[in-house]
């Protein structure tokens, strides 16, 4: 038969295992995996093509030695840097009233496939939203949907973080494209 001492040692061991088991992964159990807020926007990029300087909302500002600032370069546009100030709308119509601006840049960063890297902000100054949402990440353009990071925000979006799923909603002859941005915030204040 087990002695009193052995039984109490057993209980202490079980107690310790229970404590360790429940605190093994505190971050996972404390963080919610469901978004605290979701928003959908569209933004519209009209690329300068040598003829539309008044209408264009984006411009090639960097090109490799084999390219120029009018036409995106060969080899999947590798080395091009484009700066944009694009209208944001709530639906997919370019002529809908803009609710804000998408401002930033994209760089084409692979020679053998069509990929880009995005860094931009949604800037809002309306009665509905004031402040900004900041985005960054790799954009593998050949994928139907791409996830990029929501790395922060200001104003109504103070300290927010999440994931934005981007989808090319329309693409017209390297002059116009429209992106649908499905934002899921996982940290809200
Ligand atoms: C501006 O560009 C868009 C997209 O290519 C086009 O639909 C629109 O007609 C253009 N507007 C003007 C005034 O040229
Ligand atoms: C820019 O490069 C393209 C070919 O990539 C060429 O067709 C076009 O004429 C060039 N434009 C200028 C202004 O050099
Ligand atoms: C935001 O809009 C208000 C009212 O139209 C204006 O006074 C203010 O200057 C704007 N702020 C920015 C940063 O554009
Ligand atoms: C691209 O899409 C494929 C399937 O369509 C998926 O397996 C892959 O993870 C995606 N890649 C990225 C970087 O989103």
PDB file of N, CA and C in Angstrom, residues 87-165:
ATOM      1  N   UNK A  87      -8.596  57.167 -55.781  1.00  0.00           N
ATOM      2  CA  UNK A  87      -9.858  57.280 -55.050  1.00  0.00           C
ATOM      3  C   UNK A  87     -10.333  55.931 -54.510  1.00  0.00           C
ATOM      4  N   UNK A  88     -10.906  55.973 -53.282  1.00  0.00           N
ATOM      5  CA  UNK A  88     -11.508  54.778 -52.673  1.00  0.00           C
ATOM      6  C   UNK A  88     -13.018  54.938 -52.763  1.00  0.00           C
ATOM      7  N   UNK A  89     -13.709  53.870 -53.187  1.00  0.00           N
ATOM      8  CA  UNK A  89     -15.176  53.904 -53.236  1.00  0.00           C
ATOM      9  C   UNK A  89     -15.743  52.707 -52.484  1.00  0.00           C
ATOM     10  N   UNK A  90     -17.031  52.798 -52.171  1.00  0.00           N
ATOM     11  CA  UNK A  90     -17.683  51.709 -51.439  1.00  0.00           C
ATOM     12  C   UNK A  90     -18.175  50.610 -52.375  1.00  0.00           C
ATOM     13  N   UNK A  91     -18.369  50.951 -53.670  1.00  0.00           N
ATOM     14  CA  UNK A  91     -18.734  49.914 -54.640  1.00  0.00           C
ATOM     15  C   UNK A  91     -17.711  49.922 -55.772  1.00  0.00           C
ATOM     16  N   UNK A  92     -17.961  49.131 -56.816  1.00  0.00           N
ATOM     17  CA  UNK A  92     -16.930  48.965 -57.844  1.00  0.00           C
ATOM     18  C   UNK A  92     -17.009  50.000 -58.965  1.00  0.00           C
ATOM     19  N   UNK A  93     -17.737  51.111 -58.726  1.00  0.00           N
ATOM     20  CA  UNK A  93     -17.900  52.115 -59.774  1.00  0.00           C
ATOM     21  C   UNK A  93     -16.903  53.256 -59.587  1.00  0.00           C
ATOM     22  N   UNK A  94     -16.037  53.440 -60.596  1.00  0.00           N
ATOM     23  CA  UNK A  94     -15.022  54.506 -60.569  1.00  0.00           C
ATOM     24  C   UNK A  94     -15.651  55.874 -60.324  1.00  0.00           C
ATOM     25  N   UNK A  95     -16.915  56.029 -60.775  1.00  0.00           N
ATOM     26  CA  UNK A  95     -17.545  57.347 -60.691  1.00  0.00           C
ATOM     27  C   UNK A  95     -18.381  57.539 -59.433  1.00  0.00           C
ATOM     28  N   UNK A  96     -18.382  56.557 -58.531  1.00  0.00           N
ATOM     29  CA  UNK A  96     -19.064  56.730 -57.244  1.00  0.00           C
ATOM     30  C   UNK A  96     -18.310  57.775 -56.420  1.00  0.00           C
ATOM     31  N   UNK A  97     -19.025  58.469 -55.513  1.00  0.00           N
ATOM     32  CA  UNK A  97     -18.329  59.471 -54.701  1.00  0.00           C
ATOM     33  C   UNK A  97     -17.228  58.835 -53.857  1.00  0.00           C
ATOM     34  N   UNK A  98     -15.978  59.332 -53.959  1.00  0.00           N
ATOM     35  CA  UNK A  98     -14.903  58.731 -53.169  1.00  0.00           C
ATOM     36  C   UNK A  98     -15.098  58.964 -51.671  1.00  0.00           C
ATOM     37  N   UNK A  99     -14.754  57.953 -50.857  1.00  0.00           N
ATOM     38  CA  UNK A  99     -14.851  58.081 -49.402  1.00  0.00           C
ATOM     39  C   UNK A  99     -13.484  58.336 -48.776  1.00  0.00           C
ATOM     40  N   UNK A 100     -12.432  58.253 -49.597  1.00  0.00           N
ATOM     41  CA  UNK A 100     -11.085  58.477 -49.090  1.00  0.00           C
ATOM     42  C   UNK A 100     -10.096  58.271 -50.218  1.00  0.00           C
ATOM     43  N   UNK A 101      -8.800  58.288 -49.876  1.00  0.00           N
ATOM     44  CA  UNK A 101      -7.752  58.091 -50.876  1.00  0.00           C
ATOM     45  C   UNK A 101      -6.838  56.956 -50.453  1.00  0.00           C
ATOM     46  N   UNK A 102      -6.409  56.162 -51.435  1.00  0.00           N
ATOM     47  CA  UNK A 102      -5.385  55.137 -51.203  1.00  0.00           C
ATOM     48  C   UNK A 102      -4.078  55.737 -51.704  1.00  0.00           C
ATOM     49  N   UNK A 103      -3.123  55.937 -50.790  1.00  0.00           N
ATOM     50  CA  UNK A 103      -1.896  56.656 -51.157  1.00  0.00           C
ATOM     51  C   UNK A 103      -0.674  55.839 -50.770  1.00  0.00           C
ATOM     52  N   UNK A 104       0.245  55.683 -51.728  1.00  0.00           N
ATOM     53  CA  UNK A 104       1.461  54.920 -51.431  1.00  0.00           C
ATOM     54  C   UNK A 104       2.163  54.508 -52.703  1.00  0.00           C
ATOM     55  N   UNK A 105       2.749  53.316 -52.680  1.00  0.00           N
ATOM     56  CA  UNK A 105       3.527  52.868 -53.840  1.00  0.00           C
ATOM     57  C   UNK A 105       3.455  51.360 -53.999  1.00  0.00           C
ATOM     58  N   UNK A 106       3.769  50.903 -55.219  1.00  0.00           N
ATOM     59  CA  UNK A 106       4.040  49.472 -55.407  1.00  0.00           C
ATOM     60  C   UNK A 106       5.295  49.322 -56.241  1.00  0.00           C
ATOM     61  N   UNK A 107       6.048  48.276 -55.948  1.00  0.00           N
ATOM     62  CA  UNK A 107       7.236  47.986 -56.741  1.00  0.00           C
ATOM     63  C   UNK A 107       7.090  46.580 -57.308  1.00  0.00           C
ATOM     64  N   UNK A 108       7.493  46.421 -58.572  1.00  0.00           N
ATOM     65  CA  UNK A 108       7.506  45.090 -59.182  1.00  0.00           C
ATOM     66  C   UNK A 108       8.849  44.462 -58.830  1.00  0.00           C
ATOM     67  N   UNK A 109       8.799  43.320 -58.143  1.00  0.00           N
ATOM     68  CA  UNK A 109      10.030  42.850 -57.503  1.00  0.00           C
ATOM     69  C   UNK A 109      10.455  41.440 -57.885  1.00  0.00           C
ATOM     70  N   UNK A 110       9.950  40.929 -59.016  1.00  0.00           N
ATOM     71  CA  UNK A 110      10.462  39.632 -59.473  1.00  0.00           C
ATOM     72  C   UNK A 110      10.509  39.633 -60.992  1.00  0.00           C
ATOM     73  N   UNK A 111      11.609  39.106 -61.558  1.00  0.00           N
ATOM     74  CA  UNK A 111      11.817  39.199 -62.996  1.00  0.00           C
ATOM     75  C   UNK A 111      11.073  38.110 -63.759  1.00  0.00           C
ATOM     76  N   UNK A 112      10.998  36.914 -63.147  1.00  0.00           N
ATOM     77  CA  UNK A 112      10.443  35.779 -63.881  1.00  0.00           C
ATOM     78  C   UNK A 112       8.954  35.542 -63.618  1.00  0.00           C
ATOM     79  N   UNK A 113       8.378  36.143 -62.592  1.00  0.00           N
ATOM     80  CA  UNK A 113       6.919  36.093 -62.403  1.00  0.00           C
ATOM     81  C   UNK A 113       6.446  37.507 -62.082  1.00  0.00           C
ATOM     82  N   UNK A 114       5.129  37.673 -62.218  1.00  0.00           N
ATOM     83  CA  UNK A 114       4.495  38.956 -62.039  1.00  0.00           C
ATOM     84  C   UNK A 114       4.141  39.107 -60.553  1.00  0.00           C
ATOM     85  N   UNK A 115       4.976  39.784 -59.788  1.00  0.00           N
ATOM     86  CA  UNK A 115       4.661  40.029 -58.376  1.00  0.00           C
ATOM     87  C   UNK A 115       5.025  41.460 -58.011  1.00  0.00           C
ATOM     88  N   UNK A 116       4.411  41.951 -56.953  1.00  0.00           N
ATOM     89  CA  UNK A 116       4.694  43.316 -56.508  1.00  0.00           C
ATOM     90  C   UNK A 116       4.816  43.341 -54.988  1.00  0.00           C
ATOM     91  N   UNK A 117       5.270  44.448 -54.491  1.00  0.00           N
ATOM     92  CA  UNK A 117       5.274  44.694 -53.041  1.00  0.00           C
ATOM     93  C   UNK A 117       4.540  46.017 -52.827  1.00  0.00           C
ATOM     94  N   UNK A 118       3.598  45.991 -51.890  1.00  0.00           N
ATOM     95  CA  UNK A 118       2.728  47.146 -51.679  1.00  0.00           C
ATOM     96  C   UNK A 118       3.025  47.811 -50.347  1.00  0.00           C
ATOM     97  N   UNK A 119       3.049  49.129 -50.337  1.00  0.00           N
ATOM     98  CA  UNK A 119       3.098  49.891 -49.088  1.00  0.00           C
ATOM     99  C   UNK A 119       2.223  51.113 -49.277  1.00  0.00           C
ATOM    100  N   UNK A 120       1.117  51.182 -48.561  1.00  0.00           N
ATOM    101  CA  UNK A 120       0.206  52.311 -48.767  1.00  0.00           C
ATOM    102  C   UNK A 120      -0.699  52.519 -47.554  1.00  0.00           C
ATOM    103  N   UNK A 121      -1.411  53.658 -47.571  1.00  0.00           N
ATOM    104  CA  UNK A 121      -2.384  53.966 -46.522  1.00  0.00           C
ATOM    105  C   UNK A 121      -3.721  54.290 -47.147  1.00  0.00           C
ATOM    106  N   UNK A 122      -4.791  53.933 -46.461  1.00  0.00           N
ATOM    107  CA  UNK A 122      -6.108  54.475 -46.771  1.00  0.00           C
ATOM    108  C   UNK A 122      -6.257  55.709 -45.887  1.00  0.00           C
ATOM    109  N   UNK A 123      -6.508  56.848 -46.509  1.00  0.00           N
ATOM    110  CA  UNK A 123      -6.620  58.095 -45.755  1.00  0.00           C
ATOM    111  C   UNK A 123      -8.070  58.576 -45.840  1.00  0.00           C
ATOM    112  N   UNK A 124      -8.688  58.723 -44.681  1.00  0.00           N
ATOM    113  CA  UNK A 124     -10.107  59.115 -44.626  1.00  0.00           C
ATOM    114  C   UNK A 124     -10.231  60.469 -43.931  1.00  0.00           C
ATOM    115  N   UNK A 125     -11.084  61.319 -44.474  1.00  0.00           N
ATOM    116  CA  UNK A 125     -11.403  62.586 -43.803  1.00  0.00           C
ATOM    117  C   UNK A 125     -12.844  62.934 -44.150  1.00  0.00           C
ATOM    118  N   UNK A 126     -13.765  62.114 -43.669  1.00  0.00           N
ATOM    119  CA  UNK A 126     -15.176  62.351 -43.963  1.00  0.00           C
ATOM    120  C   UNK A 126     -15.939  62.225 -42.655  1.00  0.00           C
ATOM    121  N   UNK A 127     -17.243  62.449 -42.702  1.00  0.00           N
ATOM    122  CA  UNK A 127     -18.031  62.300 -41.482  1.00  0.00           C
ATOM    123  C   UNK A 127     -18.084  60.827 -41.061  1.00  0.00           C
ATOM    124  N   UNK A 128     -18.000  59.895 -42.046  1.00  0.00           N
ATOM    125  CA  UNK A 128     -18.067  58.465 -41.716  1.00  0.00           C
ATOM    126  C   UNK A 128     -16.776  57.974 -41.052  1.00  0.00           C
ATOM    127  N   UNK A 129     -15.611  58.373 -41.604  1.00  0.00           N
ATOM    128  CA  UNK A 129     -14.334  57.902 -41.051  1.00  0.00           C
ATOM    129  C   UNK A 129     -13.318  59.035 -41.070  1.00  0.00           C
ATOM    130  N   UNK A 130     -12.554  59.128 -39.983  1.00  0.00           N
ATOM    131  CA  UNK A 130     -11.412  60.046 -39.951  1.00  0.00           C
ATOM    132  C   UNK A 130     -10.197  59.260 -39.470  1.00  0.00           C
ATOM    133  N   UNK A 131      -9.081  59.411 -40.196  1.00  0.00           N
ATOM    134  CA  UNK A 131      -7.874  58.698 -39.795  1.00  0.00           C
ATOM    135  C   UNK A 131      -7.318  57.891 -40.949  1.00  0.00           C
ATOM    136  N   UNK A 132      -6.411  56.968 -40.621  1.00  0.00           N
ATOM    137  CA  UNK A 132      -5.784  56.192 -41.695  1.00  0.00           C
ATOM    138  C   UNK A 132      -5.637  54.733 -41.293  1.00  0.00           C
ATOM    139  N   UNK A 133      -5.552  53.874 -42.314  1.00  0.00           N
ATOM    140  CA  UNK A 133      -5.239  52.453 -42.131  1.00  0.00           C
ATOM    141  C   UNK A 133      -3.973  52.202 -42.947  1.00  0.00           C
ATOM    142  N   UNK A 134      -2.992  51.559 -42.341  1.00  0.00           N
ATOM    143  CA  UNK A 134      -1.713  51.357 -43.029  1.00  0.00           C
ATOM    144  C   UNK A 134      -1.509  49.897 -43.423  1.00  0.00           C
ATOM    145  N   UNK A 135      -1.084  49.712 -44.685  1.00  0.00           N
ATOM    146  CA  UNK A 135      -0.958  48.362 -45.264  1.00  0.00           C
ATOM    147  C   UNK A 135       0.475  48.127 -45.749  1.00  0.00           C
ATOM    148  N   UNK A 136       0.934  46.892 -45.662  1.00  0.00           N
ATOM    149  CA  UNK A 136       2.234  46.532 -46.241  1.00  0.00           C
ATOM    150  C   UNK A 136       2.267  45.042 -46.526  1.00  0.00           C
ATOM    151  N   UNK A 137       2.991  44.680 -47.602  1.00  0.00           N
ATOM    152  CA  UNK A 137       3.197  43.248 -47.821  1.00  0.00           C
ATOM    153  C   UNK A 137       3.373  42.854 -49.272  1.00  0.00           C
ATOM    154  N   UNK A 138       3.732  41.581 -49.455  1.00  0.00           N
ATOM    155  CA  UNK A 138       3.955  41.024 -50.782  1.00  0.00           C
ATOM    156  C   UNK A 138       2.620  40.790 -51.478  1.00  0.00           C
ATOM    157  N   UNK A 139       2.593  41.056 -52.786  1.00  0.00           N
ATOM    158  CA  UNK A 139       1.373  40.944 -53.575  1.00  0.00           C
ATOM    159  C   UNK A 139       1.639  40.033 -54.774  1.00  0.00           C
ATOM    160  N   UNK A 140       1.493  38.704 -54.606  1.00  0.00           N
ATOM    161  CA  UNK A 140       1.707  37.799 -55.749  1.00  0.00           C
ATOM    162  C   UNK A 140       0.548  37.923 -56.742  1.00  0.00           C
ATOM    163  N   UNK A 141       0.742  38.798 -57.738  1.00  0.00           N
ATOM    164  CA  UNK A 141      -0.366  39.254 -58.589  1.00  0.00           C
ATOM    165  C   UNK A 141      -1.085  38.148 -59.350  1.00  0.00           C
ATOM    166  N   UNK A 142      -0.406  37.001 -59.571  1.00  0.00           N
ATOM    167  CA  UNK A 142      -1.056  35.941 -60.337  1.00  0.00           C
ATOM    168  C   UNK A 142      -2.096  35.199 -59.504  1.00  0.00           C
ATOM    169  N   UNK A 143      -2.071  35.386 -58.181  1.00  0.00           N
ATOM    170  CA  UNK A 143      -3.084  34.751 -57.336  1.00  0.00           C
ATOM    171  C   UNK A 143      -4.383  35.544 -57.400  1.00  0.00           C
ATOM    172  N   UNK A 144      -5.481  34.817 -57.430  1.00  0.00           N
ATOM    173  CA  UNK A 144      -6.786  35.471 -57.485  1.00  0.00           C
ATOM    174  C   UNK A 144      -6.960  36.369 -56.259  1.00  0.00           C
ATOM    175  N   UNK A 145      -6.612  35.860 -55.077  1.00  0.00           N
ATOM    176  CA  UNK A 145      -6.652  36.683 -53.865  1.00  0.00           C
ATOM    177  C   UNK A 145      -5.280  36.671 -53.217  1.00  0.00           C
ATOM    178  N   UNK A 146      -4.930  37.796 -52.604  1.00  0.00           N
ATOM    179  CA  UNK A 146      -3.643  37.928 -51.922  1.00  0.00           C
ATOM    180  C   UNK A 146      -3.888  38.560 -50.565  1.00  0.00           C
ATOM    181  N   UNK A 147      -3.195  38.064 -49.557  1.00  0.00           N
ATOM    182  CA  UNK A 147      -3.336  38.630 -48.217  1.00  0.00           C
ATOM    183  C   UNK A 147      -2.154  39.539 -47.913  1.00  0.00           C
ATOM    184  N   UNK A 148      -2.454  40.762 -47.495  1.00  0.00           N
ATOM    185  CA  UNK A 148      -1.378  41.629 -47.022  1.00  0.00           C
ATOM    186  C   UNK A 148      -1.721  42.097 -45.605  1.00  0.00           C
ATOM    187  N   UNK A 149      -0.709  42.597 -44.912  1.00  0.00           N
ATOM    188  CA  UNK A 149      -0.884  42.933 -43.501  1.00  0.00           C
ATOM    189  C   UNK A 149      -1.467  44.324 -43.319  1.00  0.00           C
ATOM    190  N   UNK A 150      -2.370  44.440 -42.351  1.00  0.00           N
ATOM    191  CA  UNK A 150      -2.783  45.757 -41.864  1.00  0.00           C
ATOM    192  C   UNK A 150      -1.910  45.989 -40.639  1.00  0.00           C
ATOM    193  N   UNK A 151      -0.963  46.929 -40.767  1.00  0.00           N
ATOM    194  CA  UNK A 151       0.082  47.031 -39.743  1.00  0.00           C
ATOM    195  C   UNK A 151      -0.199  48.122 -38.715  1.00  0.00           C
ATOM    196  N   UNK A 152      -1.268  48.860 -38.901  1.00  0.00           N
ATOM    197  CA  UNK A 152      -1.580  49.886 -37.909  1.00  0.00           C
ATOM    198  C   UNK A 152      -2.599  50.864 -38.432  1.00  0.00           C
ATOM    199  N   UNK A 153      -2.878  51.870 -37.617  1.00  0.00           N
ATOM    200  CA  UNK A 153      -3.850  52.873 -38.024  1.00  0.00           C
ATOM    201  C   UNK A 153      -3.815  54.069 -37.099  1.00  0.00           C
ATOM    202  N   UNK A 154      -4.532  55.119 -37.513  1.00  0.00           N
ATOM    203  CA  UNK A 154      -4.631  56.331 -36.698  1.00  0.00           C
ATOM    204  C   UNK A 154      -6.093  56.763 -36.660  1.00  0.00           C
ATOM    205  N   UNK A 155      -6.420  57.689 -35.785  1.00  0.00           N
ATOM    206  CA  UNK A 155      -7.774  58.248 -35.717  1.00  0.00           C
ATOM    207  C   UNK A 155      -8.792  57.185 -35.360  1.00  0.00           C
ATOM    208  N   UNK A 156      -9.840  57.048 -36.193  1.00  0.00           N
ATOM    209  CA  UNK A 156     -10.868  56.025 -35.950  1.00  0.00           C
ATOM    210  C   UNK A 156     -10.281  54.619 -35.962  1.00  0.00           C
ATOM    211  N   UNK A 157      -9.080  54.460 -36.543  1.00  0.00           N
ATOM    212  CA  UNK A 157      -8.456  53.133 -36.664  1.00  0.00           C
ATOM    213  C   UNK A 157      -7.223  53.023 -35.776  1.00  0.00           C
ATOM    214  N   UNK A 158      -7.205  53.796 -34.699  1.00  0.00           N
ATOM    215  CA  UNK A 158      -6.103  53.855 -33.732  1.00  0.00           C
ATOM    216  C   UNK A 158      -5.625  52.454 -33.332  1.00  0.00           C
ATOM    217  N   UNK A 159      -4.343  52.175 -33.558  1.00  0.00           N
ATOM    218  CA  UNK A 159      -3.683  50.936 -33.083  1.00  0.00           C
ATOM    219  C   UNK A 159      -4.269  49.648 -33.658  1.00  0.00           C
ATOM    220  N   UNK A 160      -4.964  49.745 -34.776  1.00  0.00           N
ATOM    221  CA  UNK A 160      -5.622  48.548 -35.301  1.00  0.00           C
ATOM    222  C   UNK A 160      -4.631  47.654 -36.054  1.00  0.00           C
ATOM    223  N   UNK A 161      -4.937  46.356 -36.105  1.00  0.00           N
ATOM    224  CA  UNK A 161      -4.128  45.439 -36.904  1.00  0.00           C
ATOM    225  C   UNK A 161      -5.039  44.366 -37.491  1.00  0.00           C
ATOM    226  N   UNK A 162      -4.576  43.763 -38.609  1.00  0.00           N
ATOM    227  CA  UNK A 162      -5.397  42.723 -39.217  1.00  0.00           C
ATOM    228  C   UNK A 162      -4.830  42.253 -40.536  1.00  0.00           C
ATOM    229  N   UNK A 163      -5.719  41.724 -41.362  1.00  0.00           N
ATOM    230  CA  UNK A 163      -5.324  41.192 -42.669  1.00  0.00           C
ATOM    231  C   UNK A 163      -6.269  41.768 -43.725  1.00  0.00           C
ATOM    232  N   UNK A 164      -5.688  42.183 -44.856  1.00  0.00           N
ATOM    233  CA  UNK A 164      -6.506  42.658 -45.964  1.00  0.00           C
ATOM    234  C   UNK A 164      -6.370  41.672 -47.115  1.00  0.00           C
ATOM    235  N   UNK A 165      -7.492  41.163 -47.594  1.00  0.00           N
ATOM    236  CA  UNK A 165      -7.479  40.265 -48.748  1.00  0.00           C
ATOM    237  C   UNK A 165      -7.784  41.106 -49.983  1.00  0.00           C
TER     238      UNK A 165
END
